[in-house]
PDB file of C-alpha atoms in Angstrom:
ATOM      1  CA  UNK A  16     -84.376  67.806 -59.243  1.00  0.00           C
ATOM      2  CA  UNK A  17     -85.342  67.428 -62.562  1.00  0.00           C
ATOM      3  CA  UNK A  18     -88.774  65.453 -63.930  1.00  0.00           C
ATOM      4  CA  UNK A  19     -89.798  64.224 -67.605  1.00  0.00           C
ATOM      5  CA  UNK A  20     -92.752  62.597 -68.490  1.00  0.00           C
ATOM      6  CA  UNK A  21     -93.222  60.708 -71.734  1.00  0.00           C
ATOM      7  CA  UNK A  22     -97.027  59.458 -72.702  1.00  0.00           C
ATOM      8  CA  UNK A  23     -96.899  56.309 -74.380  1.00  0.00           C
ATOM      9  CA  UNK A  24    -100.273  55.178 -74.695  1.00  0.00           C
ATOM     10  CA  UNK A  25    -103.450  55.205 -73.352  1.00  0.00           C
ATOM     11  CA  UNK A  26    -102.605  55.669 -69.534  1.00  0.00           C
ATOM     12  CA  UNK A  27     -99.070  54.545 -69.754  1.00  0.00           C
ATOM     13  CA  UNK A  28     -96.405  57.066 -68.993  1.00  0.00           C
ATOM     14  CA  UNK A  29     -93.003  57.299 -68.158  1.00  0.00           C
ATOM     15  CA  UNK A  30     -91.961  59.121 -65.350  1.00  0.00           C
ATOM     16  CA  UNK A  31     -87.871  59.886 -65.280  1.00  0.00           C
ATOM     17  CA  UNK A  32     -87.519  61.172 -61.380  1.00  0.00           C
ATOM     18  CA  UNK A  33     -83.854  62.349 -60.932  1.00  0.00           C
ATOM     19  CA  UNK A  34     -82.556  59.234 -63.296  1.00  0.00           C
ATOM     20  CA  UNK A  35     -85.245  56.886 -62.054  1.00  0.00           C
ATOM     21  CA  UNK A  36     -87.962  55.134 -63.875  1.00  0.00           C
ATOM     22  CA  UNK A  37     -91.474  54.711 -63.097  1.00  0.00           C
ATOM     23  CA  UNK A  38     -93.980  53.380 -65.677  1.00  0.00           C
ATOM     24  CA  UNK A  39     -97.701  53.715 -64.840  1.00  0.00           C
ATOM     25  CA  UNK A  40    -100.386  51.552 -66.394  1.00  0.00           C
ATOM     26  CA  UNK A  41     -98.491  49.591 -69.318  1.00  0.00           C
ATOM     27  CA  UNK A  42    -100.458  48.933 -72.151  1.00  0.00           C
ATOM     28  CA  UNK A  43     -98.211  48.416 -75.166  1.00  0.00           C
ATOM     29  CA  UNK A  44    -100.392  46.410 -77.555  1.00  0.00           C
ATOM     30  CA  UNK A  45    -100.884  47.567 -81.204  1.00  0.00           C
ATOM     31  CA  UNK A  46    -103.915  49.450 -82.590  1.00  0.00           C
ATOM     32  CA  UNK A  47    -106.701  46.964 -83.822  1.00  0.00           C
ATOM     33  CA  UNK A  48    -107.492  44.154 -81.232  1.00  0.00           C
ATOM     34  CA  UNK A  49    -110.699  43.919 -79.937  1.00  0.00           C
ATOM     35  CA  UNK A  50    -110.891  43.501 -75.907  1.00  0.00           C
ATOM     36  CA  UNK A  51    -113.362  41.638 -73.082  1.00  0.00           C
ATOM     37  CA  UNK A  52    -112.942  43.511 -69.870  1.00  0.00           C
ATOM     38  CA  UNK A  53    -115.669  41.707 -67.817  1.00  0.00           C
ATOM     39  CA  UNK A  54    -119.424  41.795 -67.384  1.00  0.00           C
ATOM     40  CA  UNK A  55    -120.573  42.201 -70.676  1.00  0.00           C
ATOM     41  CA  UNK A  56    -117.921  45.091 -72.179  1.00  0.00           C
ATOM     42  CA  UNK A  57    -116.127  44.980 -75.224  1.00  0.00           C
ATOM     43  CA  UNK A  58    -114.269  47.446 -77.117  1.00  0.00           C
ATOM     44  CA  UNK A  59    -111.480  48.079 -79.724  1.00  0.00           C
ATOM     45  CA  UNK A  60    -107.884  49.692 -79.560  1.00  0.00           C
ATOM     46  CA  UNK A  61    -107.563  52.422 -81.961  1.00  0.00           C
ATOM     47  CA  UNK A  62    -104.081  53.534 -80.551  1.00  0.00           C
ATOM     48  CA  UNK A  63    -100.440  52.045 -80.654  1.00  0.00           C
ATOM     49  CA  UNK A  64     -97.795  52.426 -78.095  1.00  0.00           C
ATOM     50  CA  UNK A  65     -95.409  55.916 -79.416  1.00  0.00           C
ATOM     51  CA  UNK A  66     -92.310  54.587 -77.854  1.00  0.00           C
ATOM     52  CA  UNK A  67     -90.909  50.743 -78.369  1.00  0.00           C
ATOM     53  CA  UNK A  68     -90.812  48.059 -75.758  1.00  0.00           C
ATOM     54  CA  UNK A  69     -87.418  48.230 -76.472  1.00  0.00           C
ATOM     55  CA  UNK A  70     -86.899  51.285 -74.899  1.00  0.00           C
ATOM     56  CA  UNK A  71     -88.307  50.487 -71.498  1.00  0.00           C
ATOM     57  CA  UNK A  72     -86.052  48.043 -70.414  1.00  0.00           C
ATOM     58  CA  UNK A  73     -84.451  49.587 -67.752  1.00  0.00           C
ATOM     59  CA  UNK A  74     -87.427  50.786 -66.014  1.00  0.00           C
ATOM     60  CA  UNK A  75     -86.918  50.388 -62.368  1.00  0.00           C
ATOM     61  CA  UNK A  76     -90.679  50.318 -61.137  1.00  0.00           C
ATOM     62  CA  UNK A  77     -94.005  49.880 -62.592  1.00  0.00           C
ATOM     63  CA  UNK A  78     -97.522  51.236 -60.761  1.00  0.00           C
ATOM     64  CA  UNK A  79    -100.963  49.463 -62.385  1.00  0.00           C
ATOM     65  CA  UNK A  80    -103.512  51.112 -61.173  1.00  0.00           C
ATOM     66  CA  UNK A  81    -105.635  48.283 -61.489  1.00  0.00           C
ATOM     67  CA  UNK A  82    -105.010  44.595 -63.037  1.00  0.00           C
ATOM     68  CA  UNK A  83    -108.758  43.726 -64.871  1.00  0.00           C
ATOM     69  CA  UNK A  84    -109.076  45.826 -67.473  1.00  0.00           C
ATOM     70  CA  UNK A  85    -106.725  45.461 -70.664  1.00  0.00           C
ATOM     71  CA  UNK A  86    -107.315  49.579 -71.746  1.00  0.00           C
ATOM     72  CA  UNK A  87    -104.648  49.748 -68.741  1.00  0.00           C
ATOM     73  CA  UNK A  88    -102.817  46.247 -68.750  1.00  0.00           C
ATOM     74  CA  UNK A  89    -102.825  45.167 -72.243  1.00  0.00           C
ATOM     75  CA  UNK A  90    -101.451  41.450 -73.559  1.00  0.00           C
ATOM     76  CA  UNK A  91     -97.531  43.199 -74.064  1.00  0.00           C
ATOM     77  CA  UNK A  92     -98.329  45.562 -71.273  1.00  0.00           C
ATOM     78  CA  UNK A  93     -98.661  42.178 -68.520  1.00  0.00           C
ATOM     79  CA  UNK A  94     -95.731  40.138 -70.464  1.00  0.00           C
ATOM     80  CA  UNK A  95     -93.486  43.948 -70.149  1.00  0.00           C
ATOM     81  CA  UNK A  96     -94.356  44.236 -66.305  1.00  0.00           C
ATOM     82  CA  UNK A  97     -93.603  40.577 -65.273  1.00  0.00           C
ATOM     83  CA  UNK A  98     -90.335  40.570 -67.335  1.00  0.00           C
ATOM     84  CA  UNK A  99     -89.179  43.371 -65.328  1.00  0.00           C
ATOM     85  CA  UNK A 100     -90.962  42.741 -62.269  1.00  0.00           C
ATOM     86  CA  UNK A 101     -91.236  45.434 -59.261  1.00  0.00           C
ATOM     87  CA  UNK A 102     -94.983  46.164 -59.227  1.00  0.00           C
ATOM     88  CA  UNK A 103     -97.281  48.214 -57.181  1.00  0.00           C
ATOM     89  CA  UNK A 104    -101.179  47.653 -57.397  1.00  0.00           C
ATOM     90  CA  UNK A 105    -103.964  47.178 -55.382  1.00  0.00           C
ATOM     91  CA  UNK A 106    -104.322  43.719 -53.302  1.00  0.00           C
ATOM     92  CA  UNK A 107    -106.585  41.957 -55.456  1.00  0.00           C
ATOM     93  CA  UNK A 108    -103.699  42.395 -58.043  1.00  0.00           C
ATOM     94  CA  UNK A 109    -100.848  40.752 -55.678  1.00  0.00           C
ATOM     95  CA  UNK A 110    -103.756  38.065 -55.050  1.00  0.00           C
ATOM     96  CA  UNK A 111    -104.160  37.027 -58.442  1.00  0.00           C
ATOM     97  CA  UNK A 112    -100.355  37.736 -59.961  1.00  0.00           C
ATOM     98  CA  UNK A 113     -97.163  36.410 -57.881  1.00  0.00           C
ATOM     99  CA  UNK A 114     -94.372  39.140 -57.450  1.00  0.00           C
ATOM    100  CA  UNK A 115     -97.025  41.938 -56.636  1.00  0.00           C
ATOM    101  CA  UNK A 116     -96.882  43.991 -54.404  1.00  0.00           C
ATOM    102  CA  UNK A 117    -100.601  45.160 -52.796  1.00  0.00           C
ATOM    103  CA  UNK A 118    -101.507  48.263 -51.277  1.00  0.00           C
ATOM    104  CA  UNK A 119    -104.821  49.200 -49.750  1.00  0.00           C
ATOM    105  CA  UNK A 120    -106.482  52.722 -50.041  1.00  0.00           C
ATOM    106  CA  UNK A 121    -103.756  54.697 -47.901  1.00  0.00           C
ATOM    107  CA  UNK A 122    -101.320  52.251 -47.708  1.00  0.00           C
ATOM    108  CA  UNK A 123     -97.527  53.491 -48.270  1.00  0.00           C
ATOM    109  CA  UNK A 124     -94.529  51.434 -49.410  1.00  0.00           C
ATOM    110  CA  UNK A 125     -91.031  52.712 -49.439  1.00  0.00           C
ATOM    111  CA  UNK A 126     -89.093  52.000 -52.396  1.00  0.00           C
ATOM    112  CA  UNK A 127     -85.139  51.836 -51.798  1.00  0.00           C
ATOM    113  CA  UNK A 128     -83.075  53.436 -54.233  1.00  0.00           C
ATOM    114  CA  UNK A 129     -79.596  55.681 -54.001  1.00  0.00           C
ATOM    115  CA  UNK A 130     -81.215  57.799 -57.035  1.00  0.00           C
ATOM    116  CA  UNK A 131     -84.171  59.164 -55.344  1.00  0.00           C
ATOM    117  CA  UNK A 132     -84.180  59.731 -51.782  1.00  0.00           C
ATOM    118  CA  UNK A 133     -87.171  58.622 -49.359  1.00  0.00           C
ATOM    119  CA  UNK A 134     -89.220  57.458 -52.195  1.00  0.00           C
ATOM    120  CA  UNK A 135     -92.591  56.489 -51.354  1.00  0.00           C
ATOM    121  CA  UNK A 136     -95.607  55.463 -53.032  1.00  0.00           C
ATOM    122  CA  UNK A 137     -99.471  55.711 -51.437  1.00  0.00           C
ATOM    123  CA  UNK A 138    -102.367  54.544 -52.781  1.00  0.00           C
ATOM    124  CA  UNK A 139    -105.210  56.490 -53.092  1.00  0.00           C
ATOM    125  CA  UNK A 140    -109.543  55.706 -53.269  1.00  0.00           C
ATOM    126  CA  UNK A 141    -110.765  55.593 -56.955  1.00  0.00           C
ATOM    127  CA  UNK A 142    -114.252  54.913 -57.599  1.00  0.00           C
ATOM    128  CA  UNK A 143    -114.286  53.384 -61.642  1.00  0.00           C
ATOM    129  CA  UNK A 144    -118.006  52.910 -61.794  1.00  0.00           C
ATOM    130  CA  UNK A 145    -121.132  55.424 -61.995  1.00  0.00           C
ATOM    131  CA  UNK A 146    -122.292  55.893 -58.250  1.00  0.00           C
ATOM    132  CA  UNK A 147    -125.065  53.082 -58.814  1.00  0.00           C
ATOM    133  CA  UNK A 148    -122.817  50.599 -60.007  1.00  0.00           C
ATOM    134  CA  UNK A 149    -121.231  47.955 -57.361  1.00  0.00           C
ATOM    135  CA  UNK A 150    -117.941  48.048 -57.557  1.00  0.00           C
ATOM    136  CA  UNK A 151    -117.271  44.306 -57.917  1.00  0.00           C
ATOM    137  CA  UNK A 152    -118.375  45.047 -61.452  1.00  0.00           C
ATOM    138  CA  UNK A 153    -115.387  47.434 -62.479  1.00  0.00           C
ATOM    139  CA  UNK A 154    -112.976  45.890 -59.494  1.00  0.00           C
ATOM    140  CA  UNK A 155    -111.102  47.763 -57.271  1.00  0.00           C
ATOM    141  CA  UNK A 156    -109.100  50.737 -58.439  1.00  0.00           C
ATOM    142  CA  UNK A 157    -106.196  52.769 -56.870  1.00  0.00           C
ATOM    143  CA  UNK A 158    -104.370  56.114 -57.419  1.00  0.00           C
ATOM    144  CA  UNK A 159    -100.672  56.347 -56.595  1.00  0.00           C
ATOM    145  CA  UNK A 160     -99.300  59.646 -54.547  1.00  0.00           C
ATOM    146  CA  UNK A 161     -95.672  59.982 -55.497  1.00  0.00           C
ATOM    147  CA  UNK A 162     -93.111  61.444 -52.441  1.00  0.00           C
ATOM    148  CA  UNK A 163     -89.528  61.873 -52.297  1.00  0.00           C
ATOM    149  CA  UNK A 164     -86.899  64.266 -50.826  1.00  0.00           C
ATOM    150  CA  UNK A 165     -87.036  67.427 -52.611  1.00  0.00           C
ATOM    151  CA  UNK A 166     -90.624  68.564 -53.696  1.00  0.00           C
ATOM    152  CA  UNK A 167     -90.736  71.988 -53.016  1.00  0.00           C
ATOM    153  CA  UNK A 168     -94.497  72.295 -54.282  1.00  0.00           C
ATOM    154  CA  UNK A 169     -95.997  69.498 -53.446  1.00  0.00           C
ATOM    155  CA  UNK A 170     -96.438  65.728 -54.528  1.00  0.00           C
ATOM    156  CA  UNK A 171     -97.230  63.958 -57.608  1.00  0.00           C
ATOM    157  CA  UNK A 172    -100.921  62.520 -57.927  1.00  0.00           C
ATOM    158  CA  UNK A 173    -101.979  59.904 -60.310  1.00  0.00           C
ATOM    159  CA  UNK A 174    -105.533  59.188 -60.307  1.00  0.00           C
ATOM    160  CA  UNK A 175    -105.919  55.832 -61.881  1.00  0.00           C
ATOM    161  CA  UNK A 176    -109.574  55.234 -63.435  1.00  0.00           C
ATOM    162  CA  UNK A 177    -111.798  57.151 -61.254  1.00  0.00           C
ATOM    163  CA  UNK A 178    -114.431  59.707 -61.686  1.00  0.00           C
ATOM    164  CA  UNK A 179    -115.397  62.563 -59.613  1.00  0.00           C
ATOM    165  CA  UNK A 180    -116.037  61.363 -55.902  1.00  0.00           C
ATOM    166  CA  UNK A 181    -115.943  61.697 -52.066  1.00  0.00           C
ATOM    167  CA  UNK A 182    -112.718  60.219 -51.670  1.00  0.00           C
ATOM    168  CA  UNK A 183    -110.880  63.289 -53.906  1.00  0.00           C
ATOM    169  CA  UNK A 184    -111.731  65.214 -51.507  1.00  0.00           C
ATOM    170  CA  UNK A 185    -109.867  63.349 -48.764  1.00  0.00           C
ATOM    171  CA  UNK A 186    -106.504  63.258 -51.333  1.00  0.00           C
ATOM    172  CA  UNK A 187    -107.379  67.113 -50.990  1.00  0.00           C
ATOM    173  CA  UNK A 188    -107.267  67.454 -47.565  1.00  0.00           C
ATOM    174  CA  UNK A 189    -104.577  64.998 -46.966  1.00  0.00           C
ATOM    175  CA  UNK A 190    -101.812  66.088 -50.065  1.00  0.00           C
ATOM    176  CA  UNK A 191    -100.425  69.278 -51.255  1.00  0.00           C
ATOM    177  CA  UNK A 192    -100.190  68.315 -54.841  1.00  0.00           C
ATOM    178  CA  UNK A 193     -97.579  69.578 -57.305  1.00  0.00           C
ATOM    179  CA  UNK A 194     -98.074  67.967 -60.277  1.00  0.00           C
ATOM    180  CA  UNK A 195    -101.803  66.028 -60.936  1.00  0.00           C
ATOM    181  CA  UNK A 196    -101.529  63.170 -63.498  1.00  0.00           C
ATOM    182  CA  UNK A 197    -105.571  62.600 -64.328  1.00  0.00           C
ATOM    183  CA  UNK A 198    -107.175  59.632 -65.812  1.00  0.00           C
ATOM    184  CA  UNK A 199    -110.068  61.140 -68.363  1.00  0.00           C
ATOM    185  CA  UNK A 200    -111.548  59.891 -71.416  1.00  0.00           C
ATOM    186  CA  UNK A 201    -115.460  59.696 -70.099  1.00  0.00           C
ATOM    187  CA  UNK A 202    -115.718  55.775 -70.486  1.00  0.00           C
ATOM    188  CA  UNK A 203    -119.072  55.240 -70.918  1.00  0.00           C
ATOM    189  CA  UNK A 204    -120.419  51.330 -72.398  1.00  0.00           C
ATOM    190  CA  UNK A 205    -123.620  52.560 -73.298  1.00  0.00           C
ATOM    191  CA  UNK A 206    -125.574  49.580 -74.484  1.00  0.00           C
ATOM    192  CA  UNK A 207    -124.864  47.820 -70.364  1.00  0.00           C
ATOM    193  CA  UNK A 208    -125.142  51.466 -68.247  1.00  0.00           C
ATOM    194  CA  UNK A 209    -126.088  54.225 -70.570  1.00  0.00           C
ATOM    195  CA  UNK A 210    -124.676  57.820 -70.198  1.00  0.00           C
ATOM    196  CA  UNK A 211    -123.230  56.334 -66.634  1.00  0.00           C
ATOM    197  CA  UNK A 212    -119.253  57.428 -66.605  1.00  0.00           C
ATOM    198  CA  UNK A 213    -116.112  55.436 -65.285  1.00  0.00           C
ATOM    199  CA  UNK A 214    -113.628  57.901 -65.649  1.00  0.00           C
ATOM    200  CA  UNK A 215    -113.334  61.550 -65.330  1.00  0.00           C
ATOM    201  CA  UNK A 216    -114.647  63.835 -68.258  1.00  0.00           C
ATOM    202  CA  UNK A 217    -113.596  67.235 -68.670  1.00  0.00           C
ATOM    203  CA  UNK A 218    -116.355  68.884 -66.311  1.00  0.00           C
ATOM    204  CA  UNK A 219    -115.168  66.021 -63.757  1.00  0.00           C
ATOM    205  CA  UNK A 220    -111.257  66.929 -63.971  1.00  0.00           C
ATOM    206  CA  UNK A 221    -111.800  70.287 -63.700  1.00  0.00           C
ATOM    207  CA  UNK A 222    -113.962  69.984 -60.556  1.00  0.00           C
ATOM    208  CA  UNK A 223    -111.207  67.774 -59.030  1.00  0.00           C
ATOM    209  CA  UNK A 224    -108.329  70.247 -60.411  1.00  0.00           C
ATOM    210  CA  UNK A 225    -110.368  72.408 -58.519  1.00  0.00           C
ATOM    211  CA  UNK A 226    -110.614  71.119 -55.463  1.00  0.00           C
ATOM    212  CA  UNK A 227    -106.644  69.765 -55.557  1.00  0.00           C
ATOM    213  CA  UNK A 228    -105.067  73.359 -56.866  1.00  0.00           C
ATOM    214  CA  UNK A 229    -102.470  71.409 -58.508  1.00  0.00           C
ATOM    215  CA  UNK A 230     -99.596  73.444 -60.227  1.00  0.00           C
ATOM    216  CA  UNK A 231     -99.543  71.744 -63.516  1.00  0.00           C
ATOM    217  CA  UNK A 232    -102.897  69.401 -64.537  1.00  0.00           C
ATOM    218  CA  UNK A 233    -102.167  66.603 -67.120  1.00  0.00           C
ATOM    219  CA  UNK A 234    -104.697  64.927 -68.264  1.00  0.00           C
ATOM    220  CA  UNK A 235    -103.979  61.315 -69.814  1.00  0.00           C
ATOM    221  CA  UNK A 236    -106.212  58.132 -70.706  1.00  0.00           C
ATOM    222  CA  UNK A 237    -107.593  60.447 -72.767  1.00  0.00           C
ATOM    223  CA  UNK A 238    -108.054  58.682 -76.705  1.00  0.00           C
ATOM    224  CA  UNK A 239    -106.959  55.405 -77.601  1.00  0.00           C
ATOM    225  CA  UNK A 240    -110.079  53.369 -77.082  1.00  0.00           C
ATOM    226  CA  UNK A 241    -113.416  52.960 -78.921  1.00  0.00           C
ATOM    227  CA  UNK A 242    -115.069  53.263 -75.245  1.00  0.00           C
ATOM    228  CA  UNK A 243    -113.822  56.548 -74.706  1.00  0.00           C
ATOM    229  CA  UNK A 244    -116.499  58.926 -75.475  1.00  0.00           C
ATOM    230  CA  UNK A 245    -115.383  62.357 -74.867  1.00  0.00           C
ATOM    231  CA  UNK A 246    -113.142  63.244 -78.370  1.00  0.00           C
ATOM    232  CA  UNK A 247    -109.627  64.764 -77.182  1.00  0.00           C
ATOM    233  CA  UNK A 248    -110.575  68.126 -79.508  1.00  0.00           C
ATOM    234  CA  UNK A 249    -113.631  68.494 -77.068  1.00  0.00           C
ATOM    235  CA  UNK A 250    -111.828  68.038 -73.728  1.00  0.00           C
ATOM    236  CA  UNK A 251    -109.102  70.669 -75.107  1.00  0.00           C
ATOM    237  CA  UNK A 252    -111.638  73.092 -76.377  1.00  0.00           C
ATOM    238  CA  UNK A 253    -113.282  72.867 -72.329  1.00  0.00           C
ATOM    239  CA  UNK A 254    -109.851  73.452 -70.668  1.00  0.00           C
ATOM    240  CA  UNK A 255    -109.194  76.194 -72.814  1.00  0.00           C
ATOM    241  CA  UNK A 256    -112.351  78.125 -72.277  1.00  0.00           C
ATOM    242  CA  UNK A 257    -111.414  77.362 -68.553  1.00  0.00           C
ATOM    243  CA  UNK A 258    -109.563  80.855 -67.182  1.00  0.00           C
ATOM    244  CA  UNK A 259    -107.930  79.352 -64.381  1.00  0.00           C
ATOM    245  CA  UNK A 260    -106.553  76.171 -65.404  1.00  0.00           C
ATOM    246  CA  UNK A 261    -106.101  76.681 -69.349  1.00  0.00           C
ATOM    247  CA  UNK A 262    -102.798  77.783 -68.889  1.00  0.00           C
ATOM    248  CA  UNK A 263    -101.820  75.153 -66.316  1.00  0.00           C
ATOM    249  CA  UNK A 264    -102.801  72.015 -68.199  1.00  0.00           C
ATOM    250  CA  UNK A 265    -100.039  70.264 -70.429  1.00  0.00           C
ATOM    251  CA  UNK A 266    -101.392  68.301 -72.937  1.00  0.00           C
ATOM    252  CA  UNK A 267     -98.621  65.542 -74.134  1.00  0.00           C
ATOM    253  CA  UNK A 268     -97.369  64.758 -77.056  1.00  0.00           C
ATOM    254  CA  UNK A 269     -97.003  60.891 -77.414  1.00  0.00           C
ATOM    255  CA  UNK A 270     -93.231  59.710 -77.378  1.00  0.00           C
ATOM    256  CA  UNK A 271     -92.230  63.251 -76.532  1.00  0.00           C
ATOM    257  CA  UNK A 272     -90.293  63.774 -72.932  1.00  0.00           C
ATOM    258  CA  UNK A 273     -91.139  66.833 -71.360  1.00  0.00           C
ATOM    259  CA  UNK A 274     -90.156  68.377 -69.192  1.00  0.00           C
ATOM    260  CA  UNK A 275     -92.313  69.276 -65.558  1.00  0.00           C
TER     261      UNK A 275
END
């Protein structure tokens, strides 16, 4: 069974399972726009997309972690995913968009396909928010367990915008995981909740790589954004003073496939 991953921007990858295509999260807007993303937050893309549109055409299915914020569903990104249709997200997604389909925290759909036996895709708890934050103000979030016939090691775990929380801890109990895929970045809008995180920083992925004892950690959603406040040379320099998981991290190049 063989796996490549390709980062194309911000939390947008490419996932190549056996010949078939998942894209996560598509954002595929140019560098430069500036962004509302509800309640009071603004801020500015400083990345572009590393591989065309034109390249993505024959993606077979597309996983959004969550619909409301453009740093993971960008103008392009939403035109991209409705042109070629087949969508997981969470059910406030498939409430607002037609063609959706919804999943709650747990919830599994099987996807049919000849190229990848017994796929199946489960969503997973995210908390995007500082614990004191409702969550109607970030809006529901999911993470996406990837299954299929053939994982030796485990599963594949995306976390979708979350930071450090209870509910890792039942993915933990509930997944042997193979290969985590982590949303980081340390999203912070200081001037509404101060130091108060949305995502992951370092210190938070390596307490959930911790608890998960994935195989391989990649960390993505990681630069791209003015509202990402932990610089990539600062999450790298952490991991690598980190014994145990410096060597199992894989930092992406954008537009590269890798291998995994």
């Amino acid at each position: 069974m063989e796996i490549n991953i390709t980062h194309i921007d911000t939390a947008c990858v490419l996932l190549e399972i056996n010949g078939y295509k998942i894209l996560t999260d598509p954002t595929l807007d140019g560098a430069g726009g500036t962004y509302y993303h509800g309640f009071g937050a603004f801020s500015s893309k400083t990345s572009s997309p590393a591989v065309a549109e034109s390249e993505l055409e024959d993606v077979d299915l597309i996983i959004l972690s969550h619909h409301q914020h453009k740093d993971n569903f960008d103008i392009k990104g939403k035109a991209f995913a409705f042109k070629n249709g087949n969508i997981i997200s969470t059910k406030a997604a498939a409430k607002e968009m037609d063609g959706v389909k919804g999943l709650d925290d747990w919830e599994s759909f099987e996807v049919k396909t000849d190229r990848l036996k017994n796929l199946k895709i489960t969503a997973t708890p995210a908390q995007h928010r500082p614990w004191w934050i409702p969550e109607f103000v970030s809006g529901k979030v999911i993470g996406f367990i990837i299954e299929f016939d053939g994982q030796e090691n485990g599963v594949i775990y995306i976390s979708g915008d979350t930071v450090y929380f209870d509910g890792l801890v039942e993915v933990a109990k509930q997944f042997k995981i193979d290969v985590g895929i982590f949303h980081v970045g340390s999203v912070q809008f200081r001037y509404l909740t101060g130091l108060g995180m949305y995502t992951m920083d370092a210190k938070g992925l390596l307490k959930a790589a911790g608890l998960m004892k994935p195989r391989l950690v990649i960390p993505i959603h990681r630069e791209g954004w003015t509202h990402f406040k932990e610089k990539e040379s600062d999450l790298e320099l952490i991991i690598k003073d980190d014994t145990h998981f410096r060597d199992k991290t894989l930092f992406l190049e954008s537009g590269v496939k890798t291998r995994i």
